[in-house]
Short mmCIF file of C-alpha atoms in Angstrom, two decimals:
data_model
loop_
_atom_site.label_atom_id
_atom_site.label_comp_id
_atom_site.label_asym_id
_atom_site.label_seq_id
_atom_site.Cartn_x
_atom_site.Cartn_y
_atom_site.Cartn_z
CA UNK A 1 -43.42 -89.79 12.35
CA UNK A 2 -43.51 -92.24 15.23
CA UNK A 3 -42.07 -94.99 13.11
CA UNK A 4 -39.14 -92.90 12.08
CA UNK A 5 -38.35 -92.16 15.72
CA UNK A 6 -38.65 -95.85 16.53
CA UNK A 7 -36.45 -96.73 13.61
CA UNK A 8 -33.91 -94.25 14.78
CA UNK A 9 -34.04 -95.48 18.37
CA UNK A 10 -33.26 -99.01 17.17
CA UNK A 11 -29.95 -97.94 15.78
CA UNK A 12 -29.26 -95.78 18.81
CA UNK A 13 -26.46 -96.68 21.15
CA UNK A 14 -26.64 -95.89 24.85
CA UNK A 15 -26.02 -92.29 25.71
CA UNK A 16 -25.99 -91.10 22.11
CA UNK A 17 -28.27 -88.23 21.17
CA UNK A 18 -29.80 -88.29 17.73
CA UNK A 19 -31.67 -85.51 16.01
CA UNK A 20 -34.44 -85.86 13.46
CA UNK A 21 -32.98 -83.10 11.34
CA UNK A 22 -29.32 -82.18 11.17
CA UNK A 23 -28.57 -79.21 13.41
CA UNK A 24 -28.05 -75.97 11.58
CA UNK A 25 -24.68 -74.85 12.92
CA UNK A 26 -23.30 -71.79 11.23
CA UNK A 27 -19.68 -72.56 10.58
CA UNK A 28 -18.64 -70.04 7.95
CA UNK A 29 -17.67 -66.75 9.55
CA UNK A 30 -18.27 -63.39 7.93
CA UNK A 31 -15.40 -62.58 5.63
CA UNK A 32 -13.14 -59.67 6.60
CA UNK A 33 -12.72 -56.90 4.09
CA UNK A 34 -10.60 -53.81 3.60
CA UNK A 35 -12.86 -50.88 4.41
CA UNK A 36 -10.70 -48.46 2.41
CA UNK A 37 -11.01 -50.46 -0.79
CA UNK A 38 -14.68 -51.15 -0.19
CA UNK A 39 -15.67 -47.52 0.37
CA UNK A 40 -13.11 -46.06 -2.03
CA UNK A 41 -11.08 -44.01 0.44
CA UNK A 42 -7.77 -43.05 -1.14
CA UNK A 43 -6.17 -40.96 1.61
CA UNK A 44 -5.92 -41.71 5.33
CA UNK A 45 -6.17 -38.45 7.22
CA UNK A 46 -4.01 -38.05 10.32
CA UNK A 47 -6.11 -35.06 11.45
CA UNK A 48 -9.09 -37.26 12.24
CA UNK A 49 -8.28 -39.16 15.45
CA UNK A 50 -11.85 -40.42 15.89
CA UNK A 51 -11.60 -42.35 12.64
CA UNK A 52 -8.12 -43.69 13.43
CA UNK A 53 -9.44 -44.99 16.78
CA UNK A 54 -10.85 -47.96 14.84
CA UNK A 55 -7.35 -49.18 14.07
CA UNK A 56 -5.84 -49.05 17.56
CA UNK A 57 -6.51 -51.07 20.67
CA UNK A 58 -7.26 -49.92 24.21
CA UNK A 59 -3.62 -49.19 24.94
CA UNK A 60 -3.27 -47.11 21.79
CA UNK A 61 -1.35 -49.77 19.87
CA UNK A 62 -1.91 -50.16 16.14
CA UNK A 63 -3.95 -53.28 15.42
CA UNK A 64 -2.53 -55.81 12.93
CA UNK A 65 -4.32 -56.16 9.62
CA UNK A 66 -4.86 -59.78 10.60
CA UNK A 67 -7.57 -58.40 12.90
CA UNK A 68 -8.88 -55.39 11.02
CA UNK A 69 -8.83 -56.88 7.52
CA UNK A 70 -7.18 -53.81 6.04
CA UNK A 71 -5.19 -54.46 2.87
CA UNK A 72 -1.41 -54.06 2.98
CA UNK A 73 -1.44 -50.86 0.93
CA UNK A 74 -3.78 -49.11 3.33
CA UNK A 75 -2.37 -50.68 6.49
CA UNK A 76 0.89 -48.83 5.73
CA UNK A 77 -1.03 -45.60 5.31
CA UNK A 78 -2.97 -46.18 8.53
CA UNK A 79 0.29 -46.77 10.41
CA UNK A 80 1.80 -43.53 9.11
CA UNK A 81 -1.37 -41.58 9.88
CA UNK A 82 -1.52 -42.92 13.45
CA UNK A 83 2.13 -42.00 14.00
CA UNK A 84 1.56 -38.47 12.68
CA UNK A 85 -1.49 -38.05 14.89
CA UNK A 86 0.58 -39.18 17.88
CA UNK A 87 3.28 -36.63 17.11
CA UNK A 88 0.70 -33.85 17.09
CA UNK A 89 -0.79 -35.08 20.40
CA UNK A 90 -4.11 -35.83 18.73
CA UNK A 91 -3.67 -39.42 19.87
CA UNK A 92 -1.73 -40.85 22.81
CA UNK A 93 1.42 -42.93 22.47
CA UNK A 94 0.46 -44.95 25.52
CA UNK A 95 -2.92 -45.11 27.20
CA UNK A 96 -5.14 -47.07 29.51
CA UNK A 97 -8.78 -47.86 28.79
CA UNK A 98 -8.86 -45.70 25.70
CA UNK A 99 -12.12 -47.06 24.41
CA UNK B 1 5.84 -25.70 -6.53
CA UNK B 2 4.63 -28.44 -4.24
CA UNK B 3 1.50 -28.71 -2.19
CA UNK B 4 2.15 -28.73 1.56
CA UNK B 5 0.22 -28.77 4.76
CA UNK B 6 1.54 -27.65 8.14
CA UNK B 7 -0.07 -28.18 11.51
CA UNK B 8 1.52 -26.53 14.52
CA UNK B 9 0.76 -26.25 18.21
CA UNK B 10 1.35 -22.94 19.97
CA UNK B 11 2.04 -22.48 23.65
CA UNK B 12 -1.25 -22.09 25.60
CA UNK B 13 0.34 -19.46 27.87
CA UNK B 14 0.28 -16.89 25.05
CA UNK B 15 -2.40 -14.23 24.89
CA UNK B 16 -4.83 -13.98 22.01
CA UNK B 17 -2.92 -11.08 20.43
CA UNK B 18 0.40 -12.88 20.66
CA UNK B 19 -1.08 -15.89 18.89
CA UNK B 20 -2.55 -13.76 16.12
CA UNK B 21 0.79 -12.03 15.74
CA UNK B 22 2.70 -15.33 15.56
CA UNK B 23 0.36 -16.84 13.01
CA UNK B 24 0.51 -13.65 10.94
CA UNK B 25 4.30 -13.63 11.08
CA UNK B 26 4.63 -17.10 9.61
CA UNK B 27 1.92 -16.51 7.07
CA UNK B 28 3.80 -13.42 5.88
CA UNK B 29 7.02 -15.39 5.89
CA UNK B 30 5.49 -17.97 3.57
CA UNK B 31 3.84 -15.45 1.27
CA UNK B 32 7.04 -13.39 0.99
CA UNK B 33 8.86 -16.55 -0.07
CA UNK B 34 6.47 -17.10 -2.94
CA UNK B 35 3.87 -19.28 -1.27
CA UNK B 36 0.24 -19.32 -2.27
CA UNK B 37 -2.04 -19.94 0.70
CA UNK B 38 -4.78 -22.41 -0.11
CA UNK B 39 -6.46 -22.43 3.27
CA UNK B 40 -5.97 -21.57 6.92
CA UNK B 41 -7.68 -23.17 9.87
CA UNK B 42 -7.75 -22.24 13.52
CA UNK B 43 -8.70 -25.22 15.65
CA UNK B 44 -8.51 -23.14 18.82
CA UNK B 45 -7.40 -24.33 22.23
CA UNK B 46 -7.39 -28.11 22.26
CA UNK B 47 -6.57 -30.61 24.93
CA UNK B 48 -3.42 -32.63 24.19
CA UNK B 49 -3.48 -36.42 24.31
CA UNK B 50 -0.36 -36.31 26.48
CA UNK B 51 1.53 -33.44 28.14
CA UNK B 52 4.16 -31.59 26.08
CA UNK B 53 6.56 -29.30 27.99
CA UNK B 54 4.32 -29.85 31.04
CA UNK B 55 1.38 -28.26 29.21
CA UNK B 56 -1.89 -30.07 28.81
CA UNK B 57 -3.37 -27.96 26.02
CA UNK B 58 -2.30 -25.93 23.03
CA UNK B 59 -3.50 -23.70 20.20
CA UNK B 60 -3.69 -25.66 16.95
CA UNK B 61 -3.35 -24.03 13.56
CA UNK B 62 -3.31 -25.48 10.08
CA UNK B 63 -1.85 -23.96 6.90
CA UNK B 64 -2.29 -25.41 3.45
CA UNK B 65 -0.21 -23.83 0.73
CA UNK B 66 1.83 -24.34 -2.41
CA UNK B 67 5.46 -23.29 -2.24
CA UNK B 68 8.86 -24.23 -3.75
CA UNK B 69 10.35 -27.07 -1.72
CA UNK B 70 13.45 -25.29 -0.38
CA UNK B 71 11.34 -22.81 1.61
CA UNK B 72 10.12 -25.62 3.87
CA UNK B 73 13.58 -26.03 5.34
CA UNK B 74 13.80 -22.34 6.22
CA UNK B 75 10.32 -22.44 7.70
CA UNK B 76 11.13 -25.38 9.94
CA UNK B 77 14.35 -23.75 11.12
CA UNK B 78 12.27 -20.72 12.13
CA UNK B 79 9.81 -22.99 13.94
CA UNK B 80 12.64 -24.67 15.81
CA UNK B 81 14.07 -21.35 16.97
CA UNK B 82 10.73 -19.99 18.09
CA UNK B 83 9.90 -20.86 21.69
CA UNK B 84 6.20 -20.23 21.17
CA UNK B 85 5.96 -23.42 19.11
CA UNK B 86 5.44 -26.67 20.96
CA UNK B 87 5.07 -28.97 17.96
CA UNK B 88 4.82 -28.75 14.19
CA UNK B 89 4.35 -31.16 11.34
CA UNK B 90 4.72 -30.42 7.64
CA UNK B 91 3.43 -32.95 5.15
CA UNK B 92 3.57 -32.79 1.38
CA UNK B 93 0.23 -33.69 -0.17
CA UNK B 94 -0.24 -35.96 -3.17
CA UNK B 95 -3.23 -35.75 -5.52
CA UNK B 96 -5.44 -37.93 -3.32
CA UNK B 97 -4.59 -35.86 -0.28
CA UNK B 98 -5.34 -32.61 -2.11
CA UNK B 99 -8.76 -33.82 -3.19
CA UNK B 100 -9.40 -35.08 0.34
CA UNK B 101 -8.44 -31.68 1.76
CA UNK B 102 -10.87 -29.98 -0.62
CA UNK B 103 -13.71 -32.28 0.36
CA UNK B 104 -12.87 -31.79 4.02
CA UNK B 105 -13.07 -28.01 3.61
CA UNK B 106 -16.48 -28.27 1.97
CA UNK B 107 -17.70 -30.49 4.78
CA UNK B 108 -16.45 -28.08 7.44
CA UNK B 109 -18.12 -25.18 5.65
CA UNK B 110 -21.44 -26.99 5.63
CA UNK B 111 -21.16 -27.67 9.35
CA UNK B 112 -20.32 -24.06 10.19
#
């Protein structure tokens, strides 16, 4: 053990930190998925504002699928459902600190 | 015959009897035009997410029914003329929506 450290310190330049084992840095992020396809939901209900809250931000804006991971097919349905819920005053058009 | 669903918001100023009367009137209107009611729901007095006509709450009702498509137009004209209505939304349901509505009804029954 000592020898290996000594060996390492020989090749060490000034100010460079060396580790005995490579650091385990987790670089691959968790993959996003479409929750509708995963759980087999076929219809997005506009009457359920609590569920639709997941797809809007604090100001009540619809989040892009870039962030939520929703597939295009269901993102369109989510958008329509949110707009219907807004019309029926189940959800606000504009808000502050919604969540 | 298409499957439809209508949600409407009634003025909160109305008395209980007036609301019952209004709901009954439009139910009769639908049935007399050949509609088959699938379900009715009374959500009661709910707070609105934003004020409509300077009111902060309203009585929500939901009708689910099958009816020939041309009746919807007449129904919405009636809604528009009626001052007791603050908002309404009629949506035609596809097969996924119909099955969702059925499951939703079962769930609500279990809760009640």
